[in-house]
Coordinates of C-alpha atoms and ligand atoms in Angstrom, one line a residue:
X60 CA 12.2 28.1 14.5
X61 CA 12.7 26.1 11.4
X62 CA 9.8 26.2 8.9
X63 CA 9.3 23.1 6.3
X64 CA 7.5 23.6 2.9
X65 CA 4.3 22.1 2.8
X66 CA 2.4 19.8 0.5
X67 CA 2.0 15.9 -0.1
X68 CA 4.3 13.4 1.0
X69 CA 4.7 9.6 0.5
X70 CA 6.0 7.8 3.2
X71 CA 6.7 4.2 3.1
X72 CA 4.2 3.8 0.7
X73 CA 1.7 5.6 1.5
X74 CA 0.5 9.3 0.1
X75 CA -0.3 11.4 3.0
X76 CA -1.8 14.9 3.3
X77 CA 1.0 15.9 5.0
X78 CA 3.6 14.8 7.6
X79 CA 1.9 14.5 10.9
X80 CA -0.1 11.0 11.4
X81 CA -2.9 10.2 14.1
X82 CA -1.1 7.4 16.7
X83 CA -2.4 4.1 17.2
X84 CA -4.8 3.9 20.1
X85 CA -6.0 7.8 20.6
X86 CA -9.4 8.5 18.8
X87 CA -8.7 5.2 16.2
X88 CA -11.8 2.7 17.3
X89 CA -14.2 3.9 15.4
X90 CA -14.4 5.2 11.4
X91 CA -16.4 8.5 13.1
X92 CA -13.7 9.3 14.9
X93 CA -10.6 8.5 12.1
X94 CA -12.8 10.6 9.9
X95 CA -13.1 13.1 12.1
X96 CA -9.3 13.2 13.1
X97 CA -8.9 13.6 8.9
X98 CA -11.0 16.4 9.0
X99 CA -9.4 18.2 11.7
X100 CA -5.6 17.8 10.1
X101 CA -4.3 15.0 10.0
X102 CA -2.2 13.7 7.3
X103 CA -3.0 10.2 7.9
X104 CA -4.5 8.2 10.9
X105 CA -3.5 5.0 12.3
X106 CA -6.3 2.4 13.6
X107 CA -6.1 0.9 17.2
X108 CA -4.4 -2.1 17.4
X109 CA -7.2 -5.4 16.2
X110 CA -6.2 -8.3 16.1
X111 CA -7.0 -12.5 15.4
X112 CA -10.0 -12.4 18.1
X113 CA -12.1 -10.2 20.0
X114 CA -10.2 -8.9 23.2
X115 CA -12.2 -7.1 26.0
X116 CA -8.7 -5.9 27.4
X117 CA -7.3 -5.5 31.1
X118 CA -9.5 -4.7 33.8
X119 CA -8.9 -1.6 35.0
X120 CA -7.9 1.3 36.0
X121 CA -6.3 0.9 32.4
X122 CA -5.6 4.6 32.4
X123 CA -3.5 7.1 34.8
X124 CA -3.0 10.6 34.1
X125 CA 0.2 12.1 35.0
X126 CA 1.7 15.6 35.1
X127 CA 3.3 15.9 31.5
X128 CA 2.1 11.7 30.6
X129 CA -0.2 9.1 30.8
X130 CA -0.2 5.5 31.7
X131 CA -1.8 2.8 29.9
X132 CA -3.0 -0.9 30.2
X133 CA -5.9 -1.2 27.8
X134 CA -4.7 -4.5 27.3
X135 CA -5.4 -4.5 23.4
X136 CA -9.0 -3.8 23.5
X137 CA -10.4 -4.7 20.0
X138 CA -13.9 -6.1 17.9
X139 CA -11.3 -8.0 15.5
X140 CA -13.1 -8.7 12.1
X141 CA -15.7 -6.8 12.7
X142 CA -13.9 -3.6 12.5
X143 CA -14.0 -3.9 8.7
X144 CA -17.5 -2.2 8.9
X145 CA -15.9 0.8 10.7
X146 CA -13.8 1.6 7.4
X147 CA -16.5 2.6 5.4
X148 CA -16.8 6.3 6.5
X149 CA -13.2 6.4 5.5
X150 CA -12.5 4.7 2.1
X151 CA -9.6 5.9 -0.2
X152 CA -8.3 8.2 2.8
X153 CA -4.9 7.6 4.0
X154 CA -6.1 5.2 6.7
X155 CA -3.5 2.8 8.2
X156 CA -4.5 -0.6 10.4
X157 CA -2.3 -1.1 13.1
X158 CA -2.9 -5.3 13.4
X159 CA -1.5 -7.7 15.9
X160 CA -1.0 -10.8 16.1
X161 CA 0.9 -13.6 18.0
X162 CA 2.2 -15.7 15.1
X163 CA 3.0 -15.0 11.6
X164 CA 0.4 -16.6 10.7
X165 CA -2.0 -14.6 12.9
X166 CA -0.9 -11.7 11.7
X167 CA -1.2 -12.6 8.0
X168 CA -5.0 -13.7 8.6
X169 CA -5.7 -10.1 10.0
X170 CA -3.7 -8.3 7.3
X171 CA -6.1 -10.2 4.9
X172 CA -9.3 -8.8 6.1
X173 CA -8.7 -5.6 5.7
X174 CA -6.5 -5.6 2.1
X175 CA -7.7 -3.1 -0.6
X176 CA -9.7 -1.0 2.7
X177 CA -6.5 0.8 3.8
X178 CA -3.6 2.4 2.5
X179 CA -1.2 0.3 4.7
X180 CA -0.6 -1.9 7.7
X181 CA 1.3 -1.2 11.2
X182 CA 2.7 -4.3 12.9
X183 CA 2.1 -3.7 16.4
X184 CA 5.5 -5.6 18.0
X185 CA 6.0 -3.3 20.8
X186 CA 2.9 -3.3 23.2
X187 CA 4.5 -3.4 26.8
X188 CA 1.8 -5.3 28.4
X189 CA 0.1 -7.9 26.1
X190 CA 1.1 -11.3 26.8
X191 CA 2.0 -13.4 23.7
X192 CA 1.7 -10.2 21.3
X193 CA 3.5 -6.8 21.0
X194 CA 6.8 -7.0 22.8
X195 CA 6.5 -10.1 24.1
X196 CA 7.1 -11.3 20.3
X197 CA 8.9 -7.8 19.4
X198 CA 11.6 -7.8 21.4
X199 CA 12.9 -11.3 19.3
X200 CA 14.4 -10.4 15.9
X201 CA 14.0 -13.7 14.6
X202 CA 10.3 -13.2 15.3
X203 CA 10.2 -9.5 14.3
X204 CA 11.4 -10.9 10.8
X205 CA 9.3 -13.6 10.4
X206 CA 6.1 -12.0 11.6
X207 CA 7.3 -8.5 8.9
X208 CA 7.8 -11.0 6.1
X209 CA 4.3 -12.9 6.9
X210 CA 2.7 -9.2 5.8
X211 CA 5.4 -7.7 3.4
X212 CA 4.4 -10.7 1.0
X213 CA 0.5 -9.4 0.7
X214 CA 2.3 -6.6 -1.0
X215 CA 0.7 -3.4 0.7
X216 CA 3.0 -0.8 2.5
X217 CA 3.9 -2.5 5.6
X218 CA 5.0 -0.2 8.9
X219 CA 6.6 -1.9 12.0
X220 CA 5.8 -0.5 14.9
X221 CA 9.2 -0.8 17.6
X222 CA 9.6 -1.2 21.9
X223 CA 11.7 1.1 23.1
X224 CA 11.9 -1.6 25.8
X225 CA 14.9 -3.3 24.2
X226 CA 18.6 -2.8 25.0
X227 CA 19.6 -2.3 21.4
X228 CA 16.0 -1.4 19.5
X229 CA 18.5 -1.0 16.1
X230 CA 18.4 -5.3 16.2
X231 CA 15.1 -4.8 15.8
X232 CA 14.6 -2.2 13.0
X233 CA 16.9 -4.5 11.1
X234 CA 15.2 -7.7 11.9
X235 CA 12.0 -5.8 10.8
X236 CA 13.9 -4.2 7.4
X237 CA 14.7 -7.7 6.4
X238 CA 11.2 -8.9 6.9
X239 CA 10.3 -6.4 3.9
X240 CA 8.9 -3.7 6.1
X241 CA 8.6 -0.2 4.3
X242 CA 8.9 2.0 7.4
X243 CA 9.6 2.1 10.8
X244 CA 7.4 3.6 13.6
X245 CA 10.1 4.5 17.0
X246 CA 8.7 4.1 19.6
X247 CA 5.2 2.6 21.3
X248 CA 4.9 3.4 25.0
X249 CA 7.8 2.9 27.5
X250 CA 7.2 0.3 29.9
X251 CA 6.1 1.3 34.0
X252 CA 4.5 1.6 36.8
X253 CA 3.0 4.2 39.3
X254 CA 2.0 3.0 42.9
X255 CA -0.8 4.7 44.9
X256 CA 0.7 5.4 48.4
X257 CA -2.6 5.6 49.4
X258 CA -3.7 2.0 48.8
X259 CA -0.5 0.7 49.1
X260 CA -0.7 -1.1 45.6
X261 CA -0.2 -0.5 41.7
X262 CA -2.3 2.3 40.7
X263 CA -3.0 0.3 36.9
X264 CA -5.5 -2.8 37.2
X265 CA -2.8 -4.4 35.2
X266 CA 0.3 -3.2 37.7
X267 CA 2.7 -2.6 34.9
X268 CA 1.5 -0.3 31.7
X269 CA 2.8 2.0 29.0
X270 CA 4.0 5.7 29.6
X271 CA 3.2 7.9 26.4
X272 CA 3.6 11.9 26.4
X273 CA 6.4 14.5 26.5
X274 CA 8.0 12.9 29.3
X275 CA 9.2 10.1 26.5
X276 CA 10.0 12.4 23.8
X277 CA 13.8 12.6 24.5
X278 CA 13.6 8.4 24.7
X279 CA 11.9 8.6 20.7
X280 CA 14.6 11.1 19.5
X281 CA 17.6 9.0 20.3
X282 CA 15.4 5.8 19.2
X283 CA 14.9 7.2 16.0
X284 CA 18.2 8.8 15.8
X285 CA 19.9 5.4 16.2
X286 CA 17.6 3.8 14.0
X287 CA 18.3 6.4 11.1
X288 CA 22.2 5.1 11.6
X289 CA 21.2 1.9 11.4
X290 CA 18.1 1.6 9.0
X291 CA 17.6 2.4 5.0
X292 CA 14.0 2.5 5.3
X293 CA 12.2 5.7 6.2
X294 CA 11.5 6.4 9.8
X295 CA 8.4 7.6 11.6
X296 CA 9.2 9.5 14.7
X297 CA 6.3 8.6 17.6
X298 CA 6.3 9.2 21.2
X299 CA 5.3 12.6 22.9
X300 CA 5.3 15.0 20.1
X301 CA 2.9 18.1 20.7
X302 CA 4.6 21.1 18.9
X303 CA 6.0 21.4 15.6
X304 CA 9.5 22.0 17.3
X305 CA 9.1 18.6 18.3
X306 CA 8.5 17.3 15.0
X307 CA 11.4 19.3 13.4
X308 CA 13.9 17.5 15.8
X309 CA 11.8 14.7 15.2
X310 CA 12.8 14.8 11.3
X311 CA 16.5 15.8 12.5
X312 CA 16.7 13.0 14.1
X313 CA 15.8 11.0 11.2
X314 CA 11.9 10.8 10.7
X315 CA 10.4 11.5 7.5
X316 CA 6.9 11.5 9.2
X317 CA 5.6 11.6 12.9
X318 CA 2.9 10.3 14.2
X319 CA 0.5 12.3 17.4
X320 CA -1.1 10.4 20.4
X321 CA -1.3 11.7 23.6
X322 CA -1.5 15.5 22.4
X323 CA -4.4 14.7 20.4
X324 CA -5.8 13.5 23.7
X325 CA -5.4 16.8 25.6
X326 CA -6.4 19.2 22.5
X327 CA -7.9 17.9 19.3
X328 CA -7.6 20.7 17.7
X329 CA -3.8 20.3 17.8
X330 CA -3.1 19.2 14.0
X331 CA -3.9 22.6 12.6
X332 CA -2.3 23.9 15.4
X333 CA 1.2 22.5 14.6
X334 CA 0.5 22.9 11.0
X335 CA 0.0 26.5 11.3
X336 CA 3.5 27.0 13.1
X337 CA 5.6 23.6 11.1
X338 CA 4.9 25.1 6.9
X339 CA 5.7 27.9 5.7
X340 CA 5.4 28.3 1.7
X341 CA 9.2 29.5 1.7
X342 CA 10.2 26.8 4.3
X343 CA 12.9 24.3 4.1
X344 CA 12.1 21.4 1.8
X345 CA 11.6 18.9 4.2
X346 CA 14.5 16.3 2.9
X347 CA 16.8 18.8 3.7
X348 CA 16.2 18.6 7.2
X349 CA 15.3 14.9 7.8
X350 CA 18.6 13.3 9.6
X351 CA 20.4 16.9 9.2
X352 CA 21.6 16.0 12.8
X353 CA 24.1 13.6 11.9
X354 CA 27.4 14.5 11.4
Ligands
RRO471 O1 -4.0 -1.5 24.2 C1 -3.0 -1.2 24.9 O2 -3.0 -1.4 26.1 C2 -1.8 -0.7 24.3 C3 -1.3 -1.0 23.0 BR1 -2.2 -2.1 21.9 C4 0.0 -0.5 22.6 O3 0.5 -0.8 21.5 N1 0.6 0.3 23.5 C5 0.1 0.7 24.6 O4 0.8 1.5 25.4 N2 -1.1 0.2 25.0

């Protein structure tokens, strides 16, 4: 297997400890739990998504388990403002907030609580089951712009977070690129839908959710390989990584970073673990292999 060198890394903006990045939505609710993802490995963690107000989310079942994935409709579950308190614990680390909003504006006033507390902000324009936010606004690239350029302007490192559920998702990194963004995170879940034969109905509260885990890795690497054809800005490779062969096709593919959600969720320990097998000090620099797969 292909071995990378190890050490720092700025991505988009932002110094992390190294290139592998706790996902939006696993583990990110609370500043005990970002902290303790840090602890355990991570080069950098993302928040879950909070937005303008206080969201209680879908009702449930917001969660199904599948062999090899799981599906999701939290429906955005957030406190809003009052997440500010749960940055304390981790001040100065490479903590990004993933924000949402449903206007420009909206998303501006939620950058603006938490400037100078993180390194960074991830637009969240790809949720497949929020009405109003995520892809309902995501899939638009006049939107995607406008919403980018609303945060871009604070002047922090500003990530855009992309749908897979698009039929050309480079529109969209563009749209976001002009918008200012600094990076690109490919992809957030892929839109669908399991039905219990049982009851004879959708098995999600919410019918239709988001499918996360190795089942969508192959539908990340040729989003992020497109993207890397179409894009300048660096690329940040999401979507059922969970061993450090993923994350070197990942980074052949085009990403300069990736970012870990449902792995973390079936072994937390799984940070060191991919760290252990991805750097060696005689490895590849890691440049050398980022978007080594096109021709
Ligand atoms: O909260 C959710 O239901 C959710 C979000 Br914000 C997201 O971005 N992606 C997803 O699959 N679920």
């Amino acid at each position: 297997m292909v071995v990378i060198r190890p050490g720092p890394v700025t991505v988009g903006g932002v110094a992390l400890d190294n290139h592998l990045l706790l996902a939006a939505g696993v583990l990110g609710t609370t500043g005990a739990s970002l902290a303790r993802m840090l602890q355990l490995g991570a080069g950098g963690v993302v928040t879950k998504s909070i937005g303008p107000e206080p969201k209680d989310g879908h009702h449930g079942p917001c969660v199904a388990v599948l062999d090899d994935g799981l599906l999701n409709a939290m429906g955005l579950p957030n406190p809003s403002k009052d997440f500010i308190e749960e940055l304390e614990p981790v001040a100065k680390k490479p903590v990004i907030a993933s924000i949402f909003g449903g206007t420009p504006a909206e998303f501006a006033r939620v950058a603006r609580w938490f400037l100078d507390r993180v390194s960074g902000f991830e637009l969240n324009l790809s949720c497949p089951h929020a009405e109003g936010y995520g892809a309902a606004i995501g899939t638009d690239p006049a939107r995607v712009e406008a919403c980018t350029r609303a945060v871009s302007t604070l002047g922090m490192p500003t990530w855009v977070k992309l749908t897979p559920n698009v039929t050309d998702i480079t529109a969209i990194g563009k749209a976001a690129e002009r918008g200012g963004a600094s990076a690109i995170v490919a992809i957030n879940t892929v839109k669908a839908m399991r039905i219990s034969t049982g009851l004879q109905r959708p098995v999600l509260g919410n019918r239709y959710g988001g499918l996360s885990g190795s089942m969508i890795f192959p539908v990340a690497v040729r989003c992020v390989y497109e993207l890397y054809e179409a894009c300048k800005i660096p690329i940040i490779g999401c979507g059922g990584i969970a061993t450090a062969d993923n994350v070197v096709e990942m980074m052949m593919a085009g990403a300069s970073a990736v970012e870990i959600g449902s792995a973390v969720r079936d072994d937390i320990t799984i940070f060191e673990t991919i760290k252990k097998d991805l750097y060696a000090k005689k490895g590849i620099p890691p440049e050398e292999i980022i978007g080594c797969a096109h021709a």
